[in-house]
mmCIF file of C-alpha atoms in Angstrom:
data_model
loop_
_atom_site.group_PDB
_atom_site.id
_atom_site.type_symbol
_atom_site.label_atom_id
_atom_site.label_comp_id
_atom_site.label_asym_id
_atom_site.label_seq_id
_atom_site.Cartn_x
_atom_site.Cartn_y
_atom_site.Cartn_z
ATOM 1 C CA UNK A 1 -7.283 56.199 -69.012
ATOM 2 C CA UNK A 2 -8.331 58.914 -71.394
ATOM 3 C CA UNK A 3 -8.402 62.557 -70.395
ATOM 4 C CA UNK A 4 -11.802 64.277 -70.429
ATOM 5 C CA UNK A 5 -12.282 68.016 -70.156
ATOM 6 C CA UNK A 6 -13.559 68.739 -66.654
ATOM 7 C CA UNK A 7 -16.145 71.139 -68.133
ATOM 8 C CA UNK A 8 -17.759 68.270 -70.043
ATOM 9 C CA UNK A 9 -18.134 66.269 -66.842
ATOM 10 C CA UNK A 10 -19.564 69.286 -65.034
ATOM 11 C CA UNK A 11 -22.023 69.829 -67.902
ATOM 12 C CA UNK A 12 -23.259 66.244 -67.481
ATOM 13 C CA UNK A 13 -23.609 66.840 -63.743
ATOM 14 C CA UNK A 14 -25.684 69.964 -64.349
ATOM 15 C CA UNK A 15 -27.913 68.501 -67.089
ATOM 16 C CA UNK A 16 -28.588 65.014 -65.771
ATOM 17 C CA UNK A 17 -32.094 63.875 -64.862
ATOM 18 C CA UNK A 18 -32.298 61.981 -61.597
ATOM 19 C CA UNK A 19 -33.733 58.486 -61.495
ATOM 20 C CA UNK A 20 -35.486 56.712 -58.666
ATOM 21 C CA UNK A 21 -33.159 54.498 -56.641
ATOM 22 C CA UNK A 22 -33.535 50.963 -57.969
ATOM 23 C CA UNK A 23 -34.632 48.048 -55.768
ATOM 24 C CA UNK A 24 -31.271 46.339 -56.109
ATOM 25 C CA UNK A 25 -28.413 46.321 -53.627
ATOM 26 C CA UNK A 26 -26.617 49.631 -53.384
ATOM 27 C CA UNK A 27 -23.165 49.026 -54.919
ATOM 28 C CA UNK A 28 -20.327 47.426 -53.021
ATOM 29 C CA UNK A 29 -17.844 47.060 -55.852
ATOM 30 C CA UNK A 30 -14.868 49.323 -55.376
ATOM 31 C CA UNK A 31 -13.078 48.831 -58.709
ATOM 32 C CA UNK A 32 -15.171 50.595 -61.344
ATOM 33 C CA UNK A 33 -13.013 49.267 -64.154
ATOM 34 C CA UNK A 34 -14.139 45.728 -63.299
ATOM 35 C CA UNK A 35 -17.710 46.743 -64.107
ATOM 36 C CA UNK A 36 -16.466 48.088 -67.432
ATOM 37 C CA UNK A 37 -14.620 44.813 -68.081
ATOM 38 C CA UNK A 38 -17.763 42.746 -67.400
ATOM 39 C CA UNK A 39 -19.775 44.908 -69.799
ATOM 40 C CA UNK A 40 -17.095 44.770 -72.495
ATOM 41 C CA UNK A 41 -17.105 40.981 -72.255
ATOM 42 C CA UNK A 42 -20.912 40.913 -72.502
ATOM 43 C CA UNK A 43 -20.611 42.707 -75.850
ATOM 44 C CA UNK A 44 -19.537 39.305 -77.168
ATOM 45 C CA UNK A 45 -22.691 37.647 -75.865
ATOM 46 C CA UNK A 46 -24.554 36.657 -72.735
ATOM 47 C CA UNK A 47 -22.579 34.967 -69.993
ATOM 48 C CA UNK A 48 -23.426 32.710 -67.091
ATOM 49 C CA UNK A 49 -22.441 33.686 -63.582
ATOM 50 C CA UNK A 50 -19.832 30.911 -63.641
ATOM 51 C CA UNK A 51 -18.302 32.340 -66.825
ATOM 52 C CA UNK A 52 -18.079 35.792 -65.225
ATOM 53 C CA UNK A 53 -16.412 34.255 -62.174
ATOM 54 C CA UNK A 54 -13.870 32.378 -64.272
ATOM 55 C CA UNK A 55 -13.078 35.221 -66.669
ATOM 56 C CA UNK A 56 -12.601 37.808 -63.916
ATOM 57 C CA UNK A 57 -11.029 35.499 -61.312
ATOM 58 C CA UNK A 58 -13.879 36.443 -58.937
ATOM 59 C CA UNK A 59 -15.289 34.608 -55.995
ATOM 60 C CA UNK A 60 -19.023 34.034 -56.148
ATOM 61 C CA UNK A 61 -19.530 36.928 -53.734
ATOM 62 C CA UNK A 62 -17.441 39.305 -55.875
ATOM 63 C CA UNK A 63 -19.424 38.290 -58.960
ATOM 64 C CA UNK A 64 -22.604 39.215 -57.091
ATOM 65 C CA UNK A 65 -21.198 42.584 -55.990
ATOM 66 C CA UNK A 66 -19.992 43.562 -59.472
ATOM 67 C CA UNK A 67 -22.960 42.279 -61.455
ATOM 68 C CA UNK A 68 -25.368 43.943 -58.996
ATOM 69 C CA UNK A 69 -23.414 47.191 -59.390
ATOM 70 C CA UNK A 70 -23.759 46.969 -63.165
ATOM 71 C CA UNK A 71 -27.488 46.245 -62.752
ATOM 72 C CA UNK A 72 -27.763 49.252 -60.398
ATOM 73 C CA UNK A 73 -26.332 51.412 -63.187
ATOM 74 C CA UNK A 74 -28.766 49.898 -65.736
ATOM 75 C CA UNK A 75 -25.873 48.500 -67.785
ATOM 76 C CA UNK A 76 -26.729 44.809 -67.554
ATOM 77 C CA UNK A 77 -29.698 42.556 -66.831
ATOM 78 C CA UNK A 78 -29.915 39.204 -65.109
ATOM 79 C CA UNK A 79 -32.122 36.327 -66.221
ATOM 80 C CA UNK A 80 -32.541 32.601 -65.609
ATOM 81 C CA UNK A 81 -32.727 29.645 -67.941
ATOM 82 C CA UNK A 82 -33.998 26.735 -65.947
ATOM 83 C CA UNK A 83 -32.045 27.209 -62.710
ATOM 84 C CA UNK A 84 -28.936 28.781 -64.226
ATOM 85 C CA UNK A 85 -28.334 32.565 -63.960
ATOM 86 C CA UNK A 86 -27.146 34.527 -67.014
ATOM 87 C CA UNK A 87 -26.247 38.154 -67.630
ATOM 88 C CA UNK A 88 -26.636 40.314 -70.717
ATOM 89 C CA UNK A 89 -26.102 43.915 -71.626
ATOM 90 C CA UNK A 90 -29.208 46.053 -71.288
ATOM 91 C CA UNK A 91 -30.193 48.208 -74.256
ATOM 92 C CA UNK A 92 -28.456 51.101 -72.519
ATOM 93 C CA UNK A 93 -25.370 48.976 -71.921
ATOM 94 C CA UNK A 94 -25.256 47.961 -75.600
ATOM 95 C CA UNK A 95 -25.468 51.606 -76.647
ATOM 96 C CA UNK A 96 -22.762 52.740 -74.209
ATOM 97 C CA UNK A 97 -20.288 49.946 -74.882
ATOM 98 C CA UNK A 98 -20.399 50.394 -78.641
ATOM 99 C CA UNK A 99 -19.182 53.977 -78.256
ATOM 100 C CA UNK A 100 -15.535 55.005 -78.426
ATOM 101 C CA UNK A 101 -13.801 55.114 -75.030
ATOM 102 C CA UNK A 102 -14.158 58.897 -74.624
ATOM 103 C CA UNK A 103 -17.903 58.919 -75.298
ATOM 104 C CA UNK A 104 -18.361 55.704 -73.272
ATOM 105 C CA UNK A 105 -16.756 57.231 -70.211
ATOM 106 C CA UNK A 106 -18.885 60.372 -70.518
ATOM 107 C CA UNK A 107 -22.013 58.172 -70.654
ATOM 108 C CA UNK A 108 -20.797 56.217 -67.623
ATOM 109 C CA UNK A 109 -20.443 59.494 -65.735
ATOM 110 C CA UNK A 110 -24.061 60.200 -66.669
ATOM 111 C CA UNK A 111 -25.079 56.765 -65.321
ATOM 112 C CA UNK A 112 -23.434 57.650 -62.017
ATOM 113 C CA UNK A 113 -24.783 61.186 -61.729
ATOM 114 C CA UNK A 114 -28.391 60.076 -62.359
ATOM 115 C CA UNK A 115 -28.196 58.672 -58.823
ATOM 116 C CA UNK A 116 -28.483 61.548 -56.358
ATOM 117 C CA UNK A 117 -25.853 60.177 -53.971
ATOM 118 C CA UNK A 118 -23.156 60.129 -56.658
ATOM 119 C CA UNK A 119 -24.350 63.487 -58.005
ATOM 120 C CA UNK A 120 -24.188 65.078 -54.582
ATOM 121 C CA UNK A 121 -20.834 63.550 -53.637
ATOM 122 C CA UNK A 122 -19.262 64.792 -56.887
ATOM 123 C CA UNK A 123 -20.842 68.222 -56.341
ATOM 124 C CA UNK A 124 -19.204 68.418 -52.908
ATOM 125 C CA UNK A 125 -15.889 67.412 -54.450
ATOM 126 C CA UNK A 126 -16.203 70.246 -56.992
ATOM 127 C CA UNK A 127 -16.905 72.773 -54.228
ATOM 128 C CA UNK A 128 -14.175 71.628 -51.833
ATOM 129 C CA UNK A 129 -11.721 70.026 -54.270
ATOM 130 C CA UNK A 130 -11.745 67.123 -51.801
ATOM 131 C CA UNK A 131 -14.092 64.436 -50.527
ATOM 132 C CA UNK A 132 -13.705 61.950 -47.716
ATOM 133 C CA UNK A 133 -15.555 58.900 -46.464
ATOM 134 C CA UNK A 134 -17.317 60.771 -43.650
ATOM 135 C CA UNK A 135 -18.719 63.290 -46.159
ATOM 136 C CA UNK A 136 -19.908 60.415 -48.384
ATOM 137 C CA UNK A 137 -21.613 58.609 -45.497
ATOM 138 C CA UNK A 138 -23.351 61.817 -44.400
ATOM 139 C CA UNK A 139 -24.674 62.333 -47.942
ATOM 140 C CA UNK A 140 -25.798 58.684 -48.093
ATOM 141 C CA UNK A 141 -27.755 59.081 -44.856
ATOM 142 C CA UNK A 142 -29.767 61.870 -46.508
ATOM 143 C CA UNK A 143 -31.140 59.527 -49.187
ATOM 144 C CA UNK A 144 -33.449 56.530 -49.129
ATOM 145 C CA UNK A 145 -31.037 53.816 -50.193
ATOM 146 C CA UNK A 146 -32.269 50.293 -50.719
ATOM 147 C CA UNK A 147 -31.466 47.900 -47.909
ATOM 148 C CA UNK A 148 -28.783 49.941 -46.130
ATOM 149 C CA UNK A 149 -29.577 49.969 -42.459
ATOM 150 C CA UNK A 150 -26.465 49.948 -40.293
ATOM 151 C CA UNK A 151 -23.218 51.835 -39.833
ATOM 152 C CA UNK A 152 -20.954 49.113 -41.212
ATOM 153 C CA UNK A 153 -22.995 48.784 -44.390
ATOM 154 C CA UNK A 154 -22.903 52.568 -44.879
ATOM 155 C CA UNK A 155 -19.137 52.509 -44.435
ATOM 156 C CA UNK A 156 -18.579 49.674 -46.938
ATOM 157 C CA UNK A 157 -20.935 51.174 -49.518
ATOM 158 C CA UNK A 158 -19.467 54.613 -48.881
ATOM 159 C CA UNK A 159 -16.040 53.295 -49.866
ATOM 160 C CA UNK A 160 -17.527 52.226 -53.193
ATOM 161 C CA UNK A 161 -19.048 55.673 -53.763
ATOM 162 C CA UNK A 162 -15.709 57.285 -52.977
ATOM 163 C CA UNK A 163 -13.876 54.896 -55.304
ATOM 164 C CA UNK A 164 -16.272 55.514 -58.204
ATOM 165 C CA UNK A 165 -16.046 59.290 -57.758
ATOM 166 C CA UNK A 166 -12.273 58.964 -57.809
ATOM 167 C CA UNK A 167 -12.630 57.095 -61.124
ATOM 168 C CA UNK A 168 -14.454 60.166 -62.497
ATOM 169 C CA UNK A 169 -11.875 62.576 -61.025
ATOM 170 C CA UNK A 170 -8.981 60.602 -62.520
ATOM 171 C CA UNK A 171 -10.316 61.421 -65.997
ATOM 172 C CA UNK A 172 -9.579 65.106 -65.722
ATOM 173 C CA UNK A 173 -6.686 65.381 -63.282
#
């Protein structure tokens, strides 16, 4: 993992424009680098869901979690040909994944911070130099998140938020 100056990440946090929460499942995909891997592979061309499963050694459920997470971040798009599902990089995904690793990771931070939950969780981390699952869940409750309606779902999705924020933190620690 490359090292990024913390001030650059904070600048992105301060300058980002929030987007409306998309009508896709809120992410449940704890390993952010798997999303990166899917996108890097899509640079070589569109892939079927089966190809993503095979390449990443995913179950069908994991493929859904990780592709939906990439869709949530506007990195990939899903489409059908006849009854078969395929995935491709979005225009934004193409732009980001053609950058060098340093610039790519800065842009991925921007993708995260455009969502108010991730922005607010990282802001709390910067204030307290710590963040825990209960803090994340409390922040999540303060936002209208698509299709999250019970404690267990908040907890599972909260673990993803915490994991992704730790991915950001690991870049400057």
